[in-house]
PDB file of C-alpha atoms in Angstrom:
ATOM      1  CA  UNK A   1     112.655 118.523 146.527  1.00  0.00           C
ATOM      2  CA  UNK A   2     110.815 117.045 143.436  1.00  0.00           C
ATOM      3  CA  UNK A   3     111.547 118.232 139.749  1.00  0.00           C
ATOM      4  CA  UNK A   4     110.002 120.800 138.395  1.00  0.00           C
ATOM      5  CA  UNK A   5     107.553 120.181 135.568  1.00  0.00           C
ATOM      6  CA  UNK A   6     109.950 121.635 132.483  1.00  0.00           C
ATOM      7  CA  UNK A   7     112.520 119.769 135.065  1.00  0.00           C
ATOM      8  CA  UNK A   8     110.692 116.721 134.467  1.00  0.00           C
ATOM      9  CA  UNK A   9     109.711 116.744 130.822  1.00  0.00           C
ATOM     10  CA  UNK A  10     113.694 117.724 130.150  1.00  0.00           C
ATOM     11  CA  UNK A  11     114.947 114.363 131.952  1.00  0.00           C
ATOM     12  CA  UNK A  12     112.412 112.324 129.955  1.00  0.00           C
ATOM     13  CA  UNK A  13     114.086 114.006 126.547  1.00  0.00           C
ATOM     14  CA  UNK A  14     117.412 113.069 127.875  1.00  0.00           C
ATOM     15  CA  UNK A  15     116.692 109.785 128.488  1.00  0.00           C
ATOM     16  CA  UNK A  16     115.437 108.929 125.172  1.00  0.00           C
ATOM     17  CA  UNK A  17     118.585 110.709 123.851  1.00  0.00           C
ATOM     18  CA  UNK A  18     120.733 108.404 125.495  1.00  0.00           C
ATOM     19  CA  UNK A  19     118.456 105.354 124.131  1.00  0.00           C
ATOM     20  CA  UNK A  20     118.705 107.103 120.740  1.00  0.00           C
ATOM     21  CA  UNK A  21     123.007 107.535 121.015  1.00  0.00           C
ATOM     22  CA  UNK A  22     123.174 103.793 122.427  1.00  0.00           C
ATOM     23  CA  UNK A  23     121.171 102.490 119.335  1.00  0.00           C
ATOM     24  CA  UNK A  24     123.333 104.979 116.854  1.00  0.00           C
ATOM     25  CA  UNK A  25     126.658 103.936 118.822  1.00  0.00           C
ATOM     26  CA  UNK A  26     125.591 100.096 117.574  1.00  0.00           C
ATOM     27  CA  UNK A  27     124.733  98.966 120.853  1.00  0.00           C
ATOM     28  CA  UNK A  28     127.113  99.486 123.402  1.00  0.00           C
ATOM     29  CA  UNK A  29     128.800 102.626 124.958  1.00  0.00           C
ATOM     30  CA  UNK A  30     131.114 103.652 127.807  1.00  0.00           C
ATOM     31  CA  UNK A  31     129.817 106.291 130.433  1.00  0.00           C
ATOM     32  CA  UNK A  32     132.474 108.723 129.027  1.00  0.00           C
ATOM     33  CA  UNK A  33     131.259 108.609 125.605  1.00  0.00           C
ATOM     34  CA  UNK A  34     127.566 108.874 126.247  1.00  0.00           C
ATOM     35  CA  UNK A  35     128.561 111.829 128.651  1.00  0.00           C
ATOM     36  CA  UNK A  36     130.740 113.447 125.318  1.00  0.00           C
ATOM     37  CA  UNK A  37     127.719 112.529 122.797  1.00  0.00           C
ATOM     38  CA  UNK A  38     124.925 113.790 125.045  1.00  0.00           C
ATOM     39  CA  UNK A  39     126.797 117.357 125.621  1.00  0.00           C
ATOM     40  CA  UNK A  40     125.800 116.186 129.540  1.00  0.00           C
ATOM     41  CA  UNK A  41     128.134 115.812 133.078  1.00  0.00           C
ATOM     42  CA  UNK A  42     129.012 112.133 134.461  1.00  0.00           C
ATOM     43  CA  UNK A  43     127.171 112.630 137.373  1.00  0.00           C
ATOM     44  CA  UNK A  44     124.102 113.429 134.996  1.00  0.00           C
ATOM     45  CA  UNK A  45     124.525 110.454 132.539  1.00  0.00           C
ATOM     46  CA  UNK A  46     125.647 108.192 135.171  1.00  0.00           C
ATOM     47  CA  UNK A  47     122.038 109.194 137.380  1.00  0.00           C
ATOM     48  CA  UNK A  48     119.523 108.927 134.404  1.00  0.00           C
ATOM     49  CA  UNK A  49     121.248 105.151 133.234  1.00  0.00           C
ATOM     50  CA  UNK A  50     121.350 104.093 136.708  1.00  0.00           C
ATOM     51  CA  UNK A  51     117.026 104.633 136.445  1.00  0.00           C
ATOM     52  CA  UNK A  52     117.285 102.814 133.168  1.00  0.00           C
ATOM     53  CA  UNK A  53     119.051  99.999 134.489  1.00  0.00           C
ATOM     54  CA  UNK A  54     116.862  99.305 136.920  1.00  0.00           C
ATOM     55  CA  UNK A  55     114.020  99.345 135.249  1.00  0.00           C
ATOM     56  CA  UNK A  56     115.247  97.182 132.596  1.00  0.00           C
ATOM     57  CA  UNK A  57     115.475  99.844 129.542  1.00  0.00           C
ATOM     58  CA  UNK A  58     119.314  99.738 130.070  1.00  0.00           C
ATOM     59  CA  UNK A  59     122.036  97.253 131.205  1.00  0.00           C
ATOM     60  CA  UNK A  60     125.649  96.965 132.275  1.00  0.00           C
ATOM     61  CA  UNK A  61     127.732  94.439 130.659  1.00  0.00           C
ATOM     62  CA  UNK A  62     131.053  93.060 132.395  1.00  0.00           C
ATOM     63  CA  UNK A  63     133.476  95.135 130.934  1.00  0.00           C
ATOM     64  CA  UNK A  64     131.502  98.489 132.574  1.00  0.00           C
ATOM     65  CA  UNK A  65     129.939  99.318 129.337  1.00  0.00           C
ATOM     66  CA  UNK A  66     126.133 100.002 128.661  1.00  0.00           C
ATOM     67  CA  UNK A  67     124.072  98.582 126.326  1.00  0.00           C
ATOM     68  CA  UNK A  68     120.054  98.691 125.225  1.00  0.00           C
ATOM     69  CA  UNK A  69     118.235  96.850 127.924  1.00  0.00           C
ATOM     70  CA  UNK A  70     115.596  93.699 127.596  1.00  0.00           C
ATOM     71  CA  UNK A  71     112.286  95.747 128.219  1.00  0.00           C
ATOM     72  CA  UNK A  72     112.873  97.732 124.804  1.00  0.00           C
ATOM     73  CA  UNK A  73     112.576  94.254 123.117  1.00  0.00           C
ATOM     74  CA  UNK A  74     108.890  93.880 123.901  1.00  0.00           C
ATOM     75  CA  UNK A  75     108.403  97.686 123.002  1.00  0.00           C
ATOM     76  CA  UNK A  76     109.436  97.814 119.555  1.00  0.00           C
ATOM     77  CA  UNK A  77     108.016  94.457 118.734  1.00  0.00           C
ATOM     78  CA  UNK A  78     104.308  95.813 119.636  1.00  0.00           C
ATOM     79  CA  UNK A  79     105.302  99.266 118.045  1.00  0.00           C
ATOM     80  CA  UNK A  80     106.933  97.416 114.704  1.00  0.00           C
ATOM     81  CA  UNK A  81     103.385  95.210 114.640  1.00  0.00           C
ATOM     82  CA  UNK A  82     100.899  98.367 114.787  1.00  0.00           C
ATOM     83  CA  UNK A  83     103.681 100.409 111.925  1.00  0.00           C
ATOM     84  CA  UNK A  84     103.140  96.869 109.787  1.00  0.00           C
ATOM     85  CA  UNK A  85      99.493  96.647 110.155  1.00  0.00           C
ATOM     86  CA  UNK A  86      98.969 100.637 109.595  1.00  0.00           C
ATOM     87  CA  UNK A  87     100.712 100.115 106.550  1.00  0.00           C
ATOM     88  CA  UNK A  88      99.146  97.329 105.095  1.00  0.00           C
ATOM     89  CA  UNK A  89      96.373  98.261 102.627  1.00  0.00           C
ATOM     90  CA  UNK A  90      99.221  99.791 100.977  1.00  0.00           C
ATOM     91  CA  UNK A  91     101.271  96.241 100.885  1.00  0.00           C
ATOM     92  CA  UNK A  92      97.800  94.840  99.440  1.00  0.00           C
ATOM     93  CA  UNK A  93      97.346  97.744  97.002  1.00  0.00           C
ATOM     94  CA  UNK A  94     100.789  96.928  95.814  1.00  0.00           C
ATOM     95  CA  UNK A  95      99.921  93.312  95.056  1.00  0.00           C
ATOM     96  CA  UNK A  96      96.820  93.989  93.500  1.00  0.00           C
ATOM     97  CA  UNK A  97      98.559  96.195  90.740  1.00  0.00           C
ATOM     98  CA  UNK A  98     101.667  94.267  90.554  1.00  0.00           C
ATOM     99  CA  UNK A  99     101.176  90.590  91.689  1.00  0.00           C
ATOM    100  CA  UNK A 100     104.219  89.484  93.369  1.00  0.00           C
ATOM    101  CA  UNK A 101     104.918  89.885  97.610  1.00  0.00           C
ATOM    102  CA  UNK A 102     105.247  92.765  99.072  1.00  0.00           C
ATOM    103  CA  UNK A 103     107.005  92.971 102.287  1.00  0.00           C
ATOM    104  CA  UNK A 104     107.584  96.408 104.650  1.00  0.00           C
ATOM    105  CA  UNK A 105     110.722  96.489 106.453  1.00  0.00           C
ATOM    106  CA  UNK A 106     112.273  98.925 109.056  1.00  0.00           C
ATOM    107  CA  UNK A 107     116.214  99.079 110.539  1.00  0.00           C
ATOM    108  CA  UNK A 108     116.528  97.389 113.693  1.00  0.00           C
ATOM    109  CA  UNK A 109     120.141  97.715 115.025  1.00  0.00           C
ATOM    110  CA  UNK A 110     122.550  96.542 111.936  1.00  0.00           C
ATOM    111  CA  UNK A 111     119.615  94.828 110.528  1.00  0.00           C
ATOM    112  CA  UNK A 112     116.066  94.598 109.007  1.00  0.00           C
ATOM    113  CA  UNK A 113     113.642  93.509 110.594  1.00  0.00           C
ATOM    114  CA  UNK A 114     110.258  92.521 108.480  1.00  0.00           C
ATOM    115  CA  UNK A 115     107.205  93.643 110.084  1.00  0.00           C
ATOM    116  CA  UNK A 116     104.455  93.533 107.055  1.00  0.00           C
ATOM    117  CA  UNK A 117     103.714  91.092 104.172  1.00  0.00           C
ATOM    118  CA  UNK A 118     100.775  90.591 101.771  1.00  0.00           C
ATOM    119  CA  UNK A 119     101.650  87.973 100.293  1.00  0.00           C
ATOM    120  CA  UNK A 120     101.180  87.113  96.247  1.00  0.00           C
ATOM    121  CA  UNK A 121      98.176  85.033  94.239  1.00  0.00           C
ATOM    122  CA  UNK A 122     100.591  82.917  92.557  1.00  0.00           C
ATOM    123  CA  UNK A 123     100.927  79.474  93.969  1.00  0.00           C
ATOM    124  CA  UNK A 124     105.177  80.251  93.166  1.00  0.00           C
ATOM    125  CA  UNK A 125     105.438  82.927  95.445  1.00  0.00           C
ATOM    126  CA  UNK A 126     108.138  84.668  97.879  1.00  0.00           C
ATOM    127  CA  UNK A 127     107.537  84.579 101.392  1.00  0.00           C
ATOM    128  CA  UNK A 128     109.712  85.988 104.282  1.00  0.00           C
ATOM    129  CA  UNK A 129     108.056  85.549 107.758  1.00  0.00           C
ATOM    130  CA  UNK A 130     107.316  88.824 110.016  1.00  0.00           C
ATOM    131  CA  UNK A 131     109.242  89.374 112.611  1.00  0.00           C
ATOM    132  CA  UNK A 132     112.798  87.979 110.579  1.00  0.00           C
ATOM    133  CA  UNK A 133     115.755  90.022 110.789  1.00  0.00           C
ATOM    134  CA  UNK A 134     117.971  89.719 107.904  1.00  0.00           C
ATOM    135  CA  UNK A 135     121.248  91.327 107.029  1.00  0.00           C
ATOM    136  CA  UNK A 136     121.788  94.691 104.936  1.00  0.00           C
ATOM    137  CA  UNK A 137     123.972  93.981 102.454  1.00  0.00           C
ATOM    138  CA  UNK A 138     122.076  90.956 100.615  1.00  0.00           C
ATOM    139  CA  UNK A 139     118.414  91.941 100.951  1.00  0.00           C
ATOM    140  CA  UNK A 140     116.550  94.862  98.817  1.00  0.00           C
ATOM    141  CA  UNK A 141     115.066  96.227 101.735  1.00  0.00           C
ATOM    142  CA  UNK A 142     118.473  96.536 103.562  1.00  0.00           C
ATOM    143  CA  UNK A 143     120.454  97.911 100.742  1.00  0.00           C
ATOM    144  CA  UNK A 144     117.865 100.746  99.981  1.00  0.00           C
ATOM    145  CA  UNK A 145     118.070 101.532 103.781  1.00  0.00           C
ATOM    146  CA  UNK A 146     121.636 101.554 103.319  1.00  0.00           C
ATOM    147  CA  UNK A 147     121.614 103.706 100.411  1.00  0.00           C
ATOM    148  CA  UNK A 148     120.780 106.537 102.524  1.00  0.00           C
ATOM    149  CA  UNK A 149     123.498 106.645 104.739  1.00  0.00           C
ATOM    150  CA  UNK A 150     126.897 108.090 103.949  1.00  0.00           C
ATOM    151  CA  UNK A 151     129.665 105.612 103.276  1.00  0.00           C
ATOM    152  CA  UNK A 152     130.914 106.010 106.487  1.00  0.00           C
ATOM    153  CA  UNK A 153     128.404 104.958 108.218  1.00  0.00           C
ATOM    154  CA  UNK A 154     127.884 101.570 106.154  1.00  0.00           C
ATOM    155  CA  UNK A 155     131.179 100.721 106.450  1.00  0.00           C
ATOM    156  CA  UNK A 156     130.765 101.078 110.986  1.00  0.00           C
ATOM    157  CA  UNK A 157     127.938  98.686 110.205  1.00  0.00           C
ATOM    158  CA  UNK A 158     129.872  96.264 107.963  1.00  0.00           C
ATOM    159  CA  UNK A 159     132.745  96.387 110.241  1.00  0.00           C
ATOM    160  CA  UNK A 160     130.456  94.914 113.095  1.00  0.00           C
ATOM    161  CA  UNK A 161     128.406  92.438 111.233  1.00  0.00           C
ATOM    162  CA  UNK A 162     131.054  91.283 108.113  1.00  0.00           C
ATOM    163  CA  UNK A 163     129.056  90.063 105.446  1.00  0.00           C
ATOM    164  CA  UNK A 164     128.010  86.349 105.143  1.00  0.00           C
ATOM    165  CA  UNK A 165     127.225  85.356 101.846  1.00  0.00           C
ATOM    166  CA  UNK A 166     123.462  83.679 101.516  1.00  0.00           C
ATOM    167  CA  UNK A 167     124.153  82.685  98.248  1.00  0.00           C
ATOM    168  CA  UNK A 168     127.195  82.636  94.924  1.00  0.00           C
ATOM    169  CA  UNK A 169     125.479  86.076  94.026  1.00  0.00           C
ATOM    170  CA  UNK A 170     125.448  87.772  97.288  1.00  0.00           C
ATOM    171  CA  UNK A 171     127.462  91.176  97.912  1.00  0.00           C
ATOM    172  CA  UNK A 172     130.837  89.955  99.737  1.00  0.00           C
ATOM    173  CA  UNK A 173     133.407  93.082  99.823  1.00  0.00           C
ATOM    174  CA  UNK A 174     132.869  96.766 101.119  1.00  0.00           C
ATOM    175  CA  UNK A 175     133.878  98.234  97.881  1.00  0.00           C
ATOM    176  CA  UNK A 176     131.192  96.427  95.624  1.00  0.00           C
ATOM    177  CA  UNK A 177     128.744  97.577  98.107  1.00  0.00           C
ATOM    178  CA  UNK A 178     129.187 101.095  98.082  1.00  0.00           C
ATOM    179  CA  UNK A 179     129.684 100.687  94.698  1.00  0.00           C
ATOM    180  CA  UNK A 180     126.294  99.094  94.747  1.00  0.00           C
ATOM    181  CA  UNK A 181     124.640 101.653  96.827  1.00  0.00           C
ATOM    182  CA  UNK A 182     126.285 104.713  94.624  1.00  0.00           C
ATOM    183  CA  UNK A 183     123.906 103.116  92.004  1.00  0.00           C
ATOM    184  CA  UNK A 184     121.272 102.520  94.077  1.00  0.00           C
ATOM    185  CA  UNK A 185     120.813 106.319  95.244  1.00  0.00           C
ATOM    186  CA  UNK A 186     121.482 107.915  91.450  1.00  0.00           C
ATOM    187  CA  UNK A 187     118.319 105.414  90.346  1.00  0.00           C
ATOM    188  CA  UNK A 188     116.166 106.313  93.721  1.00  0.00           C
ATOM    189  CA  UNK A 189     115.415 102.304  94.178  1.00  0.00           C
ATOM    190  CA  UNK A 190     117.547  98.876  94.979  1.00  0.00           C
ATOM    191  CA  UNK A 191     117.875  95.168  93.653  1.00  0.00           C
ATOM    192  CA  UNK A 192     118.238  92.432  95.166  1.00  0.00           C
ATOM    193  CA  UNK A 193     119.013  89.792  92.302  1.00  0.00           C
ATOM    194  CA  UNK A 194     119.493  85.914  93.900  1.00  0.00           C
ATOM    195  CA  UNK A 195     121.331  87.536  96.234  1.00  0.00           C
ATOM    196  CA  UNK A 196     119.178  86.302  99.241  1.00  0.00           C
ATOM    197  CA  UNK A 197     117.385  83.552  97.316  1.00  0.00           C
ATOM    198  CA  UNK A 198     118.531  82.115  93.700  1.00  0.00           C
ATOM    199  CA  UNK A 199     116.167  82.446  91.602  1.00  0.00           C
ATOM    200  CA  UNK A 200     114.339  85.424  92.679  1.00  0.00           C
ATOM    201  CA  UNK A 201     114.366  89.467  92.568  1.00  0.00           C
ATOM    202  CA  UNK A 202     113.338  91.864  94.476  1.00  0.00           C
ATOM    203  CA  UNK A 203     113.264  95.700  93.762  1.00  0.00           C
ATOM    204  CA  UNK A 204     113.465  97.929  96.889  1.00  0.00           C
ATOM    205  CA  UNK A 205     112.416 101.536  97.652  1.00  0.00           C
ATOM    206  CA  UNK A 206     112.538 103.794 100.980  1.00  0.00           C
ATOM    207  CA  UNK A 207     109.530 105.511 102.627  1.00  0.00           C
ATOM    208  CA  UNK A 208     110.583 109.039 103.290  1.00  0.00           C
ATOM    209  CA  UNK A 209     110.359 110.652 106.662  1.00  0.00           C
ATOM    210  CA  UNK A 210     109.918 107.931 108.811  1.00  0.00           C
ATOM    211  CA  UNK A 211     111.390 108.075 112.378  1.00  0.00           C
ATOM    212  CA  UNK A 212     113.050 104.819 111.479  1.00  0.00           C
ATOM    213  CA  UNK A 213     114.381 103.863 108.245  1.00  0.00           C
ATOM    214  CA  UNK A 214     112.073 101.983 106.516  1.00  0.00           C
ATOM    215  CA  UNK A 215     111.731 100.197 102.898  1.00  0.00           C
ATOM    216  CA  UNK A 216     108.972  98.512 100.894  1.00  0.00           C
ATOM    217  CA  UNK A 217     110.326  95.743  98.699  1.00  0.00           C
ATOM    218  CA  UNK A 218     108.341  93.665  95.921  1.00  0.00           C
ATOM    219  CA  UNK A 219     109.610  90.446  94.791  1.00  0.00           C
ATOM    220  CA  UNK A 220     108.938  87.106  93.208  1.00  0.00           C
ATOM    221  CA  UNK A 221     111.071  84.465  91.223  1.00  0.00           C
ATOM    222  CA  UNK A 222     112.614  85.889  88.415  1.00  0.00           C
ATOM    223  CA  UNK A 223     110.957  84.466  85.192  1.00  0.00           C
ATOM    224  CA  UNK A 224     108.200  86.714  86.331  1.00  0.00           C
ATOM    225  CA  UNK A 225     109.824  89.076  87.602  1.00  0.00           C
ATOM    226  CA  UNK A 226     111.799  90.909  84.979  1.00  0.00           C
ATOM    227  CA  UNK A 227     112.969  94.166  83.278  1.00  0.00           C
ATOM    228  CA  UNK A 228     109.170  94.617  81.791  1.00  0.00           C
ATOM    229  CA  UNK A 229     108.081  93.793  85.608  1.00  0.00           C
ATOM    230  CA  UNK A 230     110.677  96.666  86.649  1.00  0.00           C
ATOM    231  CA  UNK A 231     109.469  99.171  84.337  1.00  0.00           C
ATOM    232  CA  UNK A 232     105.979  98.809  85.603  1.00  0.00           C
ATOM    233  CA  UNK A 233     106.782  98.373  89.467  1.00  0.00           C
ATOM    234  CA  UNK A 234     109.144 100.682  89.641  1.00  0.00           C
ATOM    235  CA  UNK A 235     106.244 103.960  89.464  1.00  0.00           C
ATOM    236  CA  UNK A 236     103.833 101.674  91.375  1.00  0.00           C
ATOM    237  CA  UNK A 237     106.312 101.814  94.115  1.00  0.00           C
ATOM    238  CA  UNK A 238     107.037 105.187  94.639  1.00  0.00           C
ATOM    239  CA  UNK A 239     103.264 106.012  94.735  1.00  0.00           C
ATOM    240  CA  UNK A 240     103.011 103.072  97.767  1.00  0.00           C
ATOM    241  CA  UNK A 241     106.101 104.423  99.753  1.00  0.00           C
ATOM    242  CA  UNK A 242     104.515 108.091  99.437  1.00  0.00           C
ATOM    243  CA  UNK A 243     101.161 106.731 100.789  1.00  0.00           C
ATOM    244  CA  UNK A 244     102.709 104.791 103.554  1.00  0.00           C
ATOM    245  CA  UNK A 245     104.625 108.029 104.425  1.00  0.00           C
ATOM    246  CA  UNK A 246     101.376 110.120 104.551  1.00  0.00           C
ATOM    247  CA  UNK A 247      99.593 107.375 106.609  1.00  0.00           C
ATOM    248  CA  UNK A 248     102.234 107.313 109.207  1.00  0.00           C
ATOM    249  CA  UNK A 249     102.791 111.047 109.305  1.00  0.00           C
ATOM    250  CA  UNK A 250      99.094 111.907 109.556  1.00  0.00           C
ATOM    251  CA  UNK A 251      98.683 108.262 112.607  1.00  0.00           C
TER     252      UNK A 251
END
């Protein structure tokens, strides 16, 4: 006999649960734990991935474990491409006042992933390509993501990716990060000073209540950008990241 409507509507929530504790399990789980995570029986877990699977949302690896499937790919590129364009009279606006890149970044696994630029005037200008994924620990955007987890939960994320050093100025032990990100979340924003590029800074802020964590960063090479530059972007910024938030919330 067919499902039931509420039947129906409560196997589509429990499928995107067990997308959502794949993702937050880094990637890869074992039947057992999804079945401990999700609250939910074998039989259950083992029915709903089997759908998954086959339609290409899930997949089984060799070693019996199940991981995010190659049809979500295409999904959150088209979804990330809408969230960057809804969001970018706010990137412009942020140029406009402040004259340097903006760039609009959301988490994407155990990295960033830029999906929105507007790009600066100024012939010298920074420019990171949509649709780059970058690591957390060396970019603005990442650490102010990371700033909002607990330091548990960055070091799970360290543990899996290390932490490759772009340049002599990058992050390159657990300890200086969290120290990094203590002082990030006491002054609400993050820097990124030549530690992805010498010779330029970026200043990093979050956008609150998105459904993914998300960060707007503004940066350019540092003889313009400065402390004066700071105290002047750093208000301009929160006012952006609040507007993005309301545009999303109210799309």
């Amino acid at each position: 006999m067919a499902d039931s409507p509420t039947e129906g509507v409560k196997s589509v929530a429990r499928v995107f649960d067990l997308l959502e504790l794949i993702a937050d399990a880094g990637g890869d789980v074992t039947l057992s734990e999804l079945s401990t995570m999700a609250g939910l029986p074998l039989p259950t877990i083992h029915r709903l991935l089997r759908t998954l699977v086959s339609l290409g949302y899930a997949r089984q690896l060799a070693n019996r474990r199940y991981a995010l499937g190659p049809r979500l790919v295409r999904l959150g590129e088209v979804a990330n491409r809408q969230f960057g364009q809804l969001a970018k009279p706010q990137l412009k606006e942020l140029v406009e006042r402040l004259g340097e890149t903006a760039n609009l970044a959301t988490l994407d696994g155990d990295q960033v992933i830029y999906v929105s630029q507007a790009p600066s005037p100024h012939a010298m200008r920074m420019f990171t390509e949509v649709g780059r994924r970058s690591h957390l620990h060396n970019t603005g955007v990442g650490k102010a993501i990371l700033a909002q987890l607990d330091d548990a939960a960055v070091r799970e994320i360290i543990a899996r990716t290390g932490m490759p050093k772009a340049t002599e100025y990058s992050i390159d032990t657990v300890d200086a990060l969290l120290a990094d990100l203590k002082t990030t979340r006491e002054r609400g924003y993050a820097i990124d000073d030549g530690e992805q590029e010498v010779g330029v800074r970026c200043y990093a802020m979050t956008v609150p209540g998105t459904p993914v964590p998300t960060a707007v960063s503004v940066s350019g090479p540092v003889a313009r950008v400065g402390e004066d530059f700071a105290e002047r972007a750093i208000p301009v910024l929160r006012e952006i990241v609040q507007e993005i938030a309301d545009v999303t919330s109210a799309a």
